[in-house]
PDB file of C-alpha atoms and ligand atoms in Angstrom:
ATOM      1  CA  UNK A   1     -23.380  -0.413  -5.681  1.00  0.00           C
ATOM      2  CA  UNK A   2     -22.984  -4.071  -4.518  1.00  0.00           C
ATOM      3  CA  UNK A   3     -24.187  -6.586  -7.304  1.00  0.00           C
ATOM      4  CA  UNK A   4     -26.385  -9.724  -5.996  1.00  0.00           C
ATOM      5  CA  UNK A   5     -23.336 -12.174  -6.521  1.00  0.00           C
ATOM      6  CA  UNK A   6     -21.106 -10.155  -4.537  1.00  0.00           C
ATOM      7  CA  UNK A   7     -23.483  -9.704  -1.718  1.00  0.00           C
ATOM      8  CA  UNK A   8     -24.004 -13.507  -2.116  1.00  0.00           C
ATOM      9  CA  UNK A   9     -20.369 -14.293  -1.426  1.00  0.00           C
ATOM     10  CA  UNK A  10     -20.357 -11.304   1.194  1.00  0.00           C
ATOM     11  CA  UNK A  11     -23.165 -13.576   2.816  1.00  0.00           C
ATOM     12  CA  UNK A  12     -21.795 -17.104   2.429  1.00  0.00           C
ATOM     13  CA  UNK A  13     -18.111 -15.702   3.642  1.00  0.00           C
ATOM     14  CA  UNK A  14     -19.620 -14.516   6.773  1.00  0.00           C
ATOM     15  CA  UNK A  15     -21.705 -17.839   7.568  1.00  0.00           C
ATOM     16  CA  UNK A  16     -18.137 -19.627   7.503  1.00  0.00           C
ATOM     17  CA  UNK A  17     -15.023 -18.829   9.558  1.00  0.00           C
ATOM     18  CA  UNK A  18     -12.590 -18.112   7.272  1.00  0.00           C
ATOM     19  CA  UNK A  19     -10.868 -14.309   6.997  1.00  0.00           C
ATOM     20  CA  UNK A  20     -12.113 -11.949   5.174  1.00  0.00           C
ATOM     21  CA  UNK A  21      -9.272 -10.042   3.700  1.00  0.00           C
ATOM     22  CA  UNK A  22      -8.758  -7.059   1.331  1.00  0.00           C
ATOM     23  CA  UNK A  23      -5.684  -6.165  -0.822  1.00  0.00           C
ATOM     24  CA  UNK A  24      -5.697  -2.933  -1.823  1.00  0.00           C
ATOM     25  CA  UNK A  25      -3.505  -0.719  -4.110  1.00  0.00           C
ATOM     26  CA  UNK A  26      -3.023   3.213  -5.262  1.00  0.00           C
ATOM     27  CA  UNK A  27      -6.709   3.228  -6.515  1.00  0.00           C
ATOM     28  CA  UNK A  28      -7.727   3.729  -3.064  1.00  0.00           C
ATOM     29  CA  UNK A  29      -5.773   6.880  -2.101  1.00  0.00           C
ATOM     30  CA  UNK A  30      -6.296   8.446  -5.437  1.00  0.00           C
ATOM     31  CA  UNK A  31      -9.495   9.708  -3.759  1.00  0.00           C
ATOM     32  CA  UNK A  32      -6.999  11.232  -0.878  1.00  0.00           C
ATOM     33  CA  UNK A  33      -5.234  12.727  -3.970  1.00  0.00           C
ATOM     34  CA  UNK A  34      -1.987  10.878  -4.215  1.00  0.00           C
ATOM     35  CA  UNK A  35      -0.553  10.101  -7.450  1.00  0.00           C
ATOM     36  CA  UNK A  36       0.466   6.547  -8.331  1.00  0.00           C
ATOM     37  CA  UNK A  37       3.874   8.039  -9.023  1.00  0.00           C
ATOM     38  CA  UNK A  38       4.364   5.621 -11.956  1.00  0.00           C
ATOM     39  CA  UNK A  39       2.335   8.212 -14.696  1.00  0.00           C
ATOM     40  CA  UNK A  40       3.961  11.910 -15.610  1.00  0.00           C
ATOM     41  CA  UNK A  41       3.385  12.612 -12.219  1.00  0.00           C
ATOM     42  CA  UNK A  42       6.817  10.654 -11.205  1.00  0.00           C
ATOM     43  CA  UNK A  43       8.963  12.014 -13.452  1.00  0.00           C
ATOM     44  CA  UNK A  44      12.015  13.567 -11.778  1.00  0.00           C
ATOM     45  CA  UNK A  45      14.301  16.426 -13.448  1.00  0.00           C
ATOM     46  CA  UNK A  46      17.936  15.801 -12.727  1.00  0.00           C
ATOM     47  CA  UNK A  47      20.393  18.607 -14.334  1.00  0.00           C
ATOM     48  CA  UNK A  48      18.743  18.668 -17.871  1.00  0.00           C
ATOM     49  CA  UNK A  49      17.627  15.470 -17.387  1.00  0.00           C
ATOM     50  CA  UNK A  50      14.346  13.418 -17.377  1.00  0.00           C
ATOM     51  CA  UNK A  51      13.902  10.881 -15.443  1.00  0.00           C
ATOM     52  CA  UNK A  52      11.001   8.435 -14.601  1.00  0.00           C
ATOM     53  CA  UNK A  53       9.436   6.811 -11.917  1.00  0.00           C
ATOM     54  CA  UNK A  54      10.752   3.225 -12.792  1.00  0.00           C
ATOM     55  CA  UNK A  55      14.393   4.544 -13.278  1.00  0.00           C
ATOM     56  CA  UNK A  56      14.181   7.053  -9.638  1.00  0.00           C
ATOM     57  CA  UNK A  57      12.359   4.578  -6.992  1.00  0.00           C
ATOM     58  CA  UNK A  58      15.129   1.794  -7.634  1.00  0.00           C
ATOM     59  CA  UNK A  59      18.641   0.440  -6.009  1.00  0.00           C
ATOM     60  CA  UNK A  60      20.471   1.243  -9.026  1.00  0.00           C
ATOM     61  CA  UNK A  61      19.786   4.579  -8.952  1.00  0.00           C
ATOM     62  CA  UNK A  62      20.443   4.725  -5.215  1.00  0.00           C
ATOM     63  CA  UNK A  63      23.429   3.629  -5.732  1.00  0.00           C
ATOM     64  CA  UNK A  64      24.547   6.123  -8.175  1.00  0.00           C
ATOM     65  CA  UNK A  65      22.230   9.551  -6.934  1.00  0.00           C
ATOM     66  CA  UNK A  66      21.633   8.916  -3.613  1.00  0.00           C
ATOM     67  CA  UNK A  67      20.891  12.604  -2.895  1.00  0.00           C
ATOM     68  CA  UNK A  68      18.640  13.001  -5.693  1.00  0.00           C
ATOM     69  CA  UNK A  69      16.664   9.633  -4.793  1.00  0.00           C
ATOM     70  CA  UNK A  70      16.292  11.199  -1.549  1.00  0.00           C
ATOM     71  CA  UNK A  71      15.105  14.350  -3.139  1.00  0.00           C
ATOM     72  CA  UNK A  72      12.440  12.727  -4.685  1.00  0.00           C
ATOM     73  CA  UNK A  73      11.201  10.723  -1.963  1.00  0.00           C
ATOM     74  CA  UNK A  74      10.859  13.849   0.545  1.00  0.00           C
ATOM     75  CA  UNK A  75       8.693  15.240  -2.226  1.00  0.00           C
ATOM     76  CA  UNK A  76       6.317  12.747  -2.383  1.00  0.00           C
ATOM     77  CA  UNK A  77       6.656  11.864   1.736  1.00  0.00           C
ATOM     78  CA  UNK A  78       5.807  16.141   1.715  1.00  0.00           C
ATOM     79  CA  UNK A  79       2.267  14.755  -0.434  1.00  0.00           C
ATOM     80  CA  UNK A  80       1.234  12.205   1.813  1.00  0.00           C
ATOM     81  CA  UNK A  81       1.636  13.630   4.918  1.00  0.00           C
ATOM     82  CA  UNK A  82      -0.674  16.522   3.737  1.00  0.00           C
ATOM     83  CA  UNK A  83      -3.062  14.319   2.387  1.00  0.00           C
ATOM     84  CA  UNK A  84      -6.267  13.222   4.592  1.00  0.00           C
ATOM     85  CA  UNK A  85      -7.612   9.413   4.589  1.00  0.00           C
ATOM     86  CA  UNK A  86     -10.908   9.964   2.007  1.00  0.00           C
ATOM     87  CA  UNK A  87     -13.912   7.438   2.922  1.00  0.00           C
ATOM     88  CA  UNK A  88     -12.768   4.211   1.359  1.00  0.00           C
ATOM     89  CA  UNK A  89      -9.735   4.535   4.320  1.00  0.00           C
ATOM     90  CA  UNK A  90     -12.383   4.988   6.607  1.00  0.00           C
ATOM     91  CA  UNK A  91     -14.773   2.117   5.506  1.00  0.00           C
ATOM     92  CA  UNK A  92     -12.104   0.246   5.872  1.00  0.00           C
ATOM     93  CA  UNK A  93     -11.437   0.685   9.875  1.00  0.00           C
ATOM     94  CA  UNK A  94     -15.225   0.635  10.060  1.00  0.00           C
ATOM     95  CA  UNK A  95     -15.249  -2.988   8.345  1.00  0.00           C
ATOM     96  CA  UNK A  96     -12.523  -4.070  10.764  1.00  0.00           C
ATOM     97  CA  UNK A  97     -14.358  -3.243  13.641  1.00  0.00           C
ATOM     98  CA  UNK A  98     -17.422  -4.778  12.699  1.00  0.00           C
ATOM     99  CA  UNK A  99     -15.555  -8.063  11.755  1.00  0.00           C
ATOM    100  CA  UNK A 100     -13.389  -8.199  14.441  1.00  0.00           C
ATOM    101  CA  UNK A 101     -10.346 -10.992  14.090  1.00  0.00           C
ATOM    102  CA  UNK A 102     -11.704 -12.251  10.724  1.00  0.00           C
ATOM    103  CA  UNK A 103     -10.720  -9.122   8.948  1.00  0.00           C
ATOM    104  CA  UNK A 104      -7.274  -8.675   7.534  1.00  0.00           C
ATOM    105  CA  UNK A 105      -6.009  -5.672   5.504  1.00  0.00           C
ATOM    106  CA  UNK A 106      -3.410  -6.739   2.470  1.00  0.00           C
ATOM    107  CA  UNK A 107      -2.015  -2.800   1.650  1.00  0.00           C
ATOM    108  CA  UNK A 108       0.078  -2.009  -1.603  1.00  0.00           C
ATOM    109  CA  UNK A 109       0.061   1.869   0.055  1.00  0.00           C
ATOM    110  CA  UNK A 110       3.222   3.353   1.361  1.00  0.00           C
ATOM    111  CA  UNK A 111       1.418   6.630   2.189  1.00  0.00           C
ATOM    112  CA  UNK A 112       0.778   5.950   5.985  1.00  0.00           C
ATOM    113  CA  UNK A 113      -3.082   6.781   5.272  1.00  0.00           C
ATOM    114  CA  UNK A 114      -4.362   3.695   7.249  1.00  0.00           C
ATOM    115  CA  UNK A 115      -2.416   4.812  10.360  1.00  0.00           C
ATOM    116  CA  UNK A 116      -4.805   8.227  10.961  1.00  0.00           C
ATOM    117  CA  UNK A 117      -6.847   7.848  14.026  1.00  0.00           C
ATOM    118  CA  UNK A 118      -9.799   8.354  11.598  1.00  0.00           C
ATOM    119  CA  UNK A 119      -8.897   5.312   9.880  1.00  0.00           C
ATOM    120  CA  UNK A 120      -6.764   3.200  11.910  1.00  0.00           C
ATOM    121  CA  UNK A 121      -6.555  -0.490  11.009  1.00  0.00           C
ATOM    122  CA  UNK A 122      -4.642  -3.078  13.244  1.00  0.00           C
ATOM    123  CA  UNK A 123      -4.232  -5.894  10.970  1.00  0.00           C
ATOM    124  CA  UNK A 124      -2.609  -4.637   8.374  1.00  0.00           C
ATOM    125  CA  UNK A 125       0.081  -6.007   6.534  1.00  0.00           C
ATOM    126  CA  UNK A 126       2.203  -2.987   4.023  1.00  0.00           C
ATOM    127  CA  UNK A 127       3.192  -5.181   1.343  1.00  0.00           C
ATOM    128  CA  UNK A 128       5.495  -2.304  -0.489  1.00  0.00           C
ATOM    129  CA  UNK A 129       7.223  -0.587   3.090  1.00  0.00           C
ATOM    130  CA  UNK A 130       6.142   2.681   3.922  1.00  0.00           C
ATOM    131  CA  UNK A 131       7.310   6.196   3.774  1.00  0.00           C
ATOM    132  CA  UNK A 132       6.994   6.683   6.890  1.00  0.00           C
ATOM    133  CA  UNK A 133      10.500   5.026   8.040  1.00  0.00           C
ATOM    134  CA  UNK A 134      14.120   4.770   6.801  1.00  0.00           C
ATOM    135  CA  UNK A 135      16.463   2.088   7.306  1.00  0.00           C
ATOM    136  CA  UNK A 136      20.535   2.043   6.472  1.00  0.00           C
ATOM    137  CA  UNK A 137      20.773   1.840   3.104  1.00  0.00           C
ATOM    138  CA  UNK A 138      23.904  -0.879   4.433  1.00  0.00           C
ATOM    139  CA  UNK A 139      21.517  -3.113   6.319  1.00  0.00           C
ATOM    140  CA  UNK A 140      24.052  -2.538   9.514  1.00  0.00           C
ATOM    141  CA  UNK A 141      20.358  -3.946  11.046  1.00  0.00           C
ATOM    142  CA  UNK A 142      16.811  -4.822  10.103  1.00  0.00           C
ATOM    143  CA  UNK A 143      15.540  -1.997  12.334  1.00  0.00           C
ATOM    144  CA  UNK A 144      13.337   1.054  10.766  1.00  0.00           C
ATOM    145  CA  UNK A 145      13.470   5.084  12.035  1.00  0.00           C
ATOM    146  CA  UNK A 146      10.803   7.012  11.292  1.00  0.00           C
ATOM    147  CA  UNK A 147      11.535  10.036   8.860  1.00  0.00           C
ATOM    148  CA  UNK A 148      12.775  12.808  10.789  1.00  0.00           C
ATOM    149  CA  UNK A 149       9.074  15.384  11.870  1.00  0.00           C
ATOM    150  CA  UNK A 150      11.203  17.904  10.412  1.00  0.00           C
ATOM    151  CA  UNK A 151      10.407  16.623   6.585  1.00  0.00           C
ATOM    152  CA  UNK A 152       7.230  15.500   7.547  1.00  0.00           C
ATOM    153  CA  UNK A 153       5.780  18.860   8.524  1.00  0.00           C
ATOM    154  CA  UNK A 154       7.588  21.280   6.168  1.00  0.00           C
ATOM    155  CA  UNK A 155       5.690  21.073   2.253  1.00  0.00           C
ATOM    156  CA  UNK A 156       7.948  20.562  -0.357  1.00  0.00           C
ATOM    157  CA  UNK A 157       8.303  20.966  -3.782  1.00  0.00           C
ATOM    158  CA  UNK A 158       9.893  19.561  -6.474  1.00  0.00           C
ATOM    159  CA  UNK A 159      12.645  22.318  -6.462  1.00  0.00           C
ATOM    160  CA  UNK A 160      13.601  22.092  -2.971  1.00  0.00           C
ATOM    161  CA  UNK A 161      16.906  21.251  -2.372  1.00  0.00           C
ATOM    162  CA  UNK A 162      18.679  18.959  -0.275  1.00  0.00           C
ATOM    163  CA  UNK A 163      20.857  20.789   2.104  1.00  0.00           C
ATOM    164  CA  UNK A 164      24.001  19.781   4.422  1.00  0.00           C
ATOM    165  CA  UNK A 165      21.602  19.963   7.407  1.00  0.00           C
ATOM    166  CA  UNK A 166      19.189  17.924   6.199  1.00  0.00           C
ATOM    167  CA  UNK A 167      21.607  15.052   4.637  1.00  0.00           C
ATOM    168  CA  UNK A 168      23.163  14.656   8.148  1.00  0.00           C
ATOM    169  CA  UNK A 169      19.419  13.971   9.690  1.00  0.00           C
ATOM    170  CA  UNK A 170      19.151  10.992   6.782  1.00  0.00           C
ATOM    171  CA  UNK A 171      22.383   9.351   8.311  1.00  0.00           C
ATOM    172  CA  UNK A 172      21.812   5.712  10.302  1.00  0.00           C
ATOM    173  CA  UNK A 173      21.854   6.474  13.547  1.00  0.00           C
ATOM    174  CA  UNK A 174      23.814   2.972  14.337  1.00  0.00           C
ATOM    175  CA  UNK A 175      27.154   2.788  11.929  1.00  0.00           C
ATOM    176  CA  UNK A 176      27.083   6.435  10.123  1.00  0.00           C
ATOM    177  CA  UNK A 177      26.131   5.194   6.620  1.00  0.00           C
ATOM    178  CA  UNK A 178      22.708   6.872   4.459  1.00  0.00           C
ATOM    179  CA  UNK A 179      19.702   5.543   5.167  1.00  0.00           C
ATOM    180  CA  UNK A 180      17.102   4.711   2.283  1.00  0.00           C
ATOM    181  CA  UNK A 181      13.409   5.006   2.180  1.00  0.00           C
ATOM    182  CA  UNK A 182      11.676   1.774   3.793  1.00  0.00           C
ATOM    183  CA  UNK A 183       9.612   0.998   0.205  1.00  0.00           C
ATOM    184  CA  UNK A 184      10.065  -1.519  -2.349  1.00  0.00           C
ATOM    185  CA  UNK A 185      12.248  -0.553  -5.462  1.00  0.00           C
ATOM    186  CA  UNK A 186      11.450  -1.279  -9.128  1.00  0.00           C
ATOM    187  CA  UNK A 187      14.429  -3.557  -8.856  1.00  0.00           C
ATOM    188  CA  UNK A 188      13.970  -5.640  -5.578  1.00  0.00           C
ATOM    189  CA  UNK A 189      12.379  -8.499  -4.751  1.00  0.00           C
ATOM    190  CA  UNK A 190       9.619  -9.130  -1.651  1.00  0.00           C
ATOM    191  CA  UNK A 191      10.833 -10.609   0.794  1.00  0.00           C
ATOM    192  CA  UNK A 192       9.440 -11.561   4.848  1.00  0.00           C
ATOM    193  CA  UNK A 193      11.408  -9.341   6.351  1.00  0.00           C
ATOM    194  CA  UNK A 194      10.264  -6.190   5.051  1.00  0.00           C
ATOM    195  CA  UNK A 195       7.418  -6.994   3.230  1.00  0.00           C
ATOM    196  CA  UNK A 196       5.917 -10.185   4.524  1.00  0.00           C
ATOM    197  CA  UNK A 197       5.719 -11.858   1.667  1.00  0.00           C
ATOM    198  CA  UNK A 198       5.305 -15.648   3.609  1.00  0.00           C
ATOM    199  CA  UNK A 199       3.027 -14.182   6.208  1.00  0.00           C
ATOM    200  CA  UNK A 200       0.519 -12.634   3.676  1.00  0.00           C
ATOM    201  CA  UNK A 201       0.864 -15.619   1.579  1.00  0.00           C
ATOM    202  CA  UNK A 202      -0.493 -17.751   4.491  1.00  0.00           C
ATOM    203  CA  UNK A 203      -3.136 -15.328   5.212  1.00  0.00           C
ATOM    204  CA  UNK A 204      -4.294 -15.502   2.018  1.00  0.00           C
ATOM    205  CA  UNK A 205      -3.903 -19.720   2.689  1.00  0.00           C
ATOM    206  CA  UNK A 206      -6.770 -18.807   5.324  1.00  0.00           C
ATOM    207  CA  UNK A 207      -8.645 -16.325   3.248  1.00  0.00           C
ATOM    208  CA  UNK A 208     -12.944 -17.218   2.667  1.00  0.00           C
ATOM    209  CA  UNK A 209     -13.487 -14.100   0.509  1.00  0.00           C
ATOM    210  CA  UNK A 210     -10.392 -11.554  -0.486  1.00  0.00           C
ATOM    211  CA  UNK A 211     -11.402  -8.620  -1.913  1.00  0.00           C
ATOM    212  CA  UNK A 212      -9.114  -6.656  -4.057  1.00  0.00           C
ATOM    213  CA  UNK A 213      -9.426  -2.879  -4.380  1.00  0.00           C
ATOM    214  CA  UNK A 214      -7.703  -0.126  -6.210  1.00  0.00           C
ATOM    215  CA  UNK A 215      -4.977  -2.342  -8.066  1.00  0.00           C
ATOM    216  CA  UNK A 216      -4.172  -2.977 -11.286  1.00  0.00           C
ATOM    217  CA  UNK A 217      -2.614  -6.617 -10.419  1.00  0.00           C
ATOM    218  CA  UNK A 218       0.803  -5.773 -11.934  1.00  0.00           C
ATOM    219  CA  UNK A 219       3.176  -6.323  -9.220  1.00  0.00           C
ATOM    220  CA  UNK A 220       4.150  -9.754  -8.469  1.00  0.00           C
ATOM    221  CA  UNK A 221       2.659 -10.789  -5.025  1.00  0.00           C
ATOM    222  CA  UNK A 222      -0.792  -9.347  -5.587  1.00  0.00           C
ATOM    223  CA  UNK A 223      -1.223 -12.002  -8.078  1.00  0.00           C
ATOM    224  CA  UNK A 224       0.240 -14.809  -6.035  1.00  0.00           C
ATOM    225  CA  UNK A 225      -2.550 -14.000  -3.394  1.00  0.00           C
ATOM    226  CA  UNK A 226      -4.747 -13.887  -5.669  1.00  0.00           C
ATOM    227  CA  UNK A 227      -3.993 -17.616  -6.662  1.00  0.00           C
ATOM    228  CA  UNK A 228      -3.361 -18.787  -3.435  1.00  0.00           C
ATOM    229  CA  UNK A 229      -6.995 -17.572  -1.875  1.00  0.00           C
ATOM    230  CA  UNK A 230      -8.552 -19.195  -5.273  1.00  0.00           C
ATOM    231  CA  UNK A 231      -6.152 -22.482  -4.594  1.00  0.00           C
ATOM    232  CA  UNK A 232      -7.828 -22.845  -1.016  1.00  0.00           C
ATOM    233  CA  UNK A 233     -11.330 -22.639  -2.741  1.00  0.00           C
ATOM    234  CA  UNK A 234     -11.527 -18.942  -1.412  1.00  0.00           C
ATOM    235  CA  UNK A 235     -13.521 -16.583  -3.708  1.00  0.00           C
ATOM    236  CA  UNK A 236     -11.902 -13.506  -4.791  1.00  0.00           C
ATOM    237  CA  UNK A 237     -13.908 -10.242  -6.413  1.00  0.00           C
ATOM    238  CA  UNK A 238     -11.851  -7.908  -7.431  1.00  0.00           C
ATOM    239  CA  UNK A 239     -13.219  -3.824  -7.691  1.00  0.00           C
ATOM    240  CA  UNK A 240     -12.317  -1.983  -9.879  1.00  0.00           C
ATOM    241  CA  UNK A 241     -13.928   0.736 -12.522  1.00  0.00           C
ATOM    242  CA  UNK A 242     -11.523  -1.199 -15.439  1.00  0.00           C
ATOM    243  CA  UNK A 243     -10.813  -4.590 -16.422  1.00  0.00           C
ATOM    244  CA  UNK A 244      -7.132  -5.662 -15.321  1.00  0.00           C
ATOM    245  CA  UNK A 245      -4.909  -8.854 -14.972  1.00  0.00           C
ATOM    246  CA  UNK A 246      -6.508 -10.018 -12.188  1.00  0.00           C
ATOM    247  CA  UNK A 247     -10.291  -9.355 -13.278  1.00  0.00           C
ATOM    248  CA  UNK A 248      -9.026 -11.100 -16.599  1.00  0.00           C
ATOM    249  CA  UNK A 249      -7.788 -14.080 -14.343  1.00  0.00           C
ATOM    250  CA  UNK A 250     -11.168 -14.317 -12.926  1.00  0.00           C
ATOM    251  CA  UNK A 251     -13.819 -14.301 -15.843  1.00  0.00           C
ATOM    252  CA  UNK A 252     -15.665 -17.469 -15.649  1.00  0.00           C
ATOM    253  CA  UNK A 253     -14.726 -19.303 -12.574  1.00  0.00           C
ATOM    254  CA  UNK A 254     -17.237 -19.968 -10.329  1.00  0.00           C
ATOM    255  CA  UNK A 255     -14.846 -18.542  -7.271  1.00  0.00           C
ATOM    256  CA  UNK A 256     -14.321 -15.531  -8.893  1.00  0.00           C
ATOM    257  CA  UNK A 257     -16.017 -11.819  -9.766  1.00  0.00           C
ATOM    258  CA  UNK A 258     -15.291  -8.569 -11.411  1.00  0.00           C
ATOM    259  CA  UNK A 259     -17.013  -5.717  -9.781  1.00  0.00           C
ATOM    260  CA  UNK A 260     -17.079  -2.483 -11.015  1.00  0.00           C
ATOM    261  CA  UNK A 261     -17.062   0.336  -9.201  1.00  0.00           C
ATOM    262  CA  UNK A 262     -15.050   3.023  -7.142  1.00  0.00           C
ATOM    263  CA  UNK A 263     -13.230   2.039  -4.549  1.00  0.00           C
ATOM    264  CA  UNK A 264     -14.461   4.170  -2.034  1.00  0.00           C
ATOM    265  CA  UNK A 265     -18.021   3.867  -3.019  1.00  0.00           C
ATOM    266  CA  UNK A 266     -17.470  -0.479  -2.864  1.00  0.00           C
ATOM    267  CA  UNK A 267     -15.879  -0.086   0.551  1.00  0.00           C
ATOM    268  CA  UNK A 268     -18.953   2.154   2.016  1.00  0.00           C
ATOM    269  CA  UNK A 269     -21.538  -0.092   0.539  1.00  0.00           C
ATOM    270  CA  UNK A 270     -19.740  -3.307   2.453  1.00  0.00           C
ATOM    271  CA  UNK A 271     -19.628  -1.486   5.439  1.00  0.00           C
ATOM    272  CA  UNK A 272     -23.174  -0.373   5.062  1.00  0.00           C
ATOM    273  CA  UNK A 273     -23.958  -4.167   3.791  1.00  0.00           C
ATOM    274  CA  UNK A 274     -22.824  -4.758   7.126  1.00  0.00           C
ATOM    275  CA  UNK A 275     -24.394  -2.360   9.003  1.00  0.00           C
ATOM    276  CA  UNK A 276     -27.561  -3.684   7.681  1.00  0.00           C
ATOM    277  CA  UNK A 277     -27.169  -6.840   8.715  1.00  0.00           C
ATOM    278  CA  UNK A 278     -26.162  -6.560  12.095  1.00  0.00           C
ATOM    279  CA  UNK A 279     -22.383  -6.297  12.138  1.00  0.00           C
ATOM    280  CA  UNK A 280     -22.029  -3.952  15.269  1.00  0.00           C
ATOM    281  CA  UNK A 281     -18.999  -1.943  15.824  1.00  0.00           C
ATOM    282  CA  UNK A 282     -17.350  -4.071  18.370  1.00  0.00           C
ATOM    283  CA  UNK A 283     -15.245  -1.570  19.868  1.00  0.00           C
TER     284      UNK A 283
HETATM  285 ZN1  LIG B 301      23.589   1.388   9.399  1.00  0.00          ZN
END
């Protein structure tokens, strides 16, 4: 599962003292069986309407449909909270454990699947929010709620409505006005405050060997990282069963590496690599 010049890098990045850090995207909870939400799976009926991902998850149509942006989000919050961390999730706390403070976790995942006590990670940085929380759609502050239990244990569908009741328990609890998911729209920027863009762009500054898992490389700051780890002469193999902007980026430099492969699978032979090698669980 692990190629010889991965494992070499794997090798050389633990003889230094650099982190090793991996940025992973929707690849890595397809396993847990969560749609990427940006295929057919997205799509959103309003009246007679269609509407798609790209069009629902942003400001603008906050703005507008509030309720129905809500709708959709409660849907997919309904999704995650019934679906289970698969083995890649749990490589990953594994790996953490075994490197200690030189591990960092770069996620792309709003889906709250690292935070399981099966897979717990600690240094983790969500680079997209997380459906887990709401904040006032009015910024009246910077803090975060966490979704009401009530819509995290109930299972709903697409048809579900959104009742009286259940608007009133979406309200900001400080000045009155709607709250909005805490998650990156199509038509926002990252920023440090909710999505640490500086912070992860100096971890990647201290980054020996990022790995990057599950992502096509679309989005804006996964590439910056990308170039930032290669700009500190960090080496970056990205996994992934396809070829995509960032393995393009990386064909033929001596820092870089396409692997192919599953993401799950990768992150169980690292951990194993590890195993092997001596990296004991330190906790
Ligand atoms: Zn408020």
């Amino acid at each position: 599962m692990l190629d010889q010049r991965t494992k070499g890098f794997l090798e050389d990045a633990l003889k230094g003292d650099r982190l090793i850090t991996f940025l992973v995207g929707a690849g890595l909870s397809a396993d847990s069986g969560i749609p990427t939400f940006r295929g057919k799976e997205g799509f959103w009926t309003i009246g007679s309407k269609n509407a798609t991902p790209q069009s629902m998850g942003t400001k603008k149509m906050f703005d507008v449909n509030a309720d129905e942006v809500w709708r959709w989000f409660l849907y997919r919050i309904s999704i995650c909270e019934q679906a289970k961390p698969n083995l890649g999730h749990i490589a990953l706390s594994s790996i953490e454990k075994r490197l200690g403070a030189r591990f960092a976790l770069i996620s792309q995942n709003v889906d709250g699947l690292h935070f399981r006590p099966e897979s717990l990670v600690n240094n983790l940085y969500l680079i997209h929010g997380d459906l887990r929380y709401m904040r006032c759609a009015d910024e009246c502050s910077k803090a975060l709620y966490p979704i009401p239990l009530f819509f995290r244990e109930q299972i709903r569908s697409r048809e579900t409505p959104l009742t009286f009741e259940e608007k009133q328990k979406l309200i900001c609890p400080k000045c009155g006005e709607m709250t909005r998911p805490h998650v990156l729209w199509f038509d926002e920027y990252y920023n440090e405050k909710y999505y640490h863009l500086e912070t992860t762009l100096r971890v990647a500054k201290s980054t020996g060997l990022l790995v990057v898992i599950g992502t096509s490389g679309a989005t804006n700051l996964p590439q910056q990282l990308v170039a930032k780890t290669l700009s500190r002469n960090g080496v970056v193999v990205d996994v992934n069963p396809e070829t995509n902007i960032i393995s393009d980026k990386l064909r033929g430099l001596a820092h870089g590496h396409h692997l192919r492969g599953k993401s799950s699978e990768v992150l169980l032979a690292i951990d194993g690599y590890l195993r092997e090698r001596g990296s004991e669980l330190k906790t």
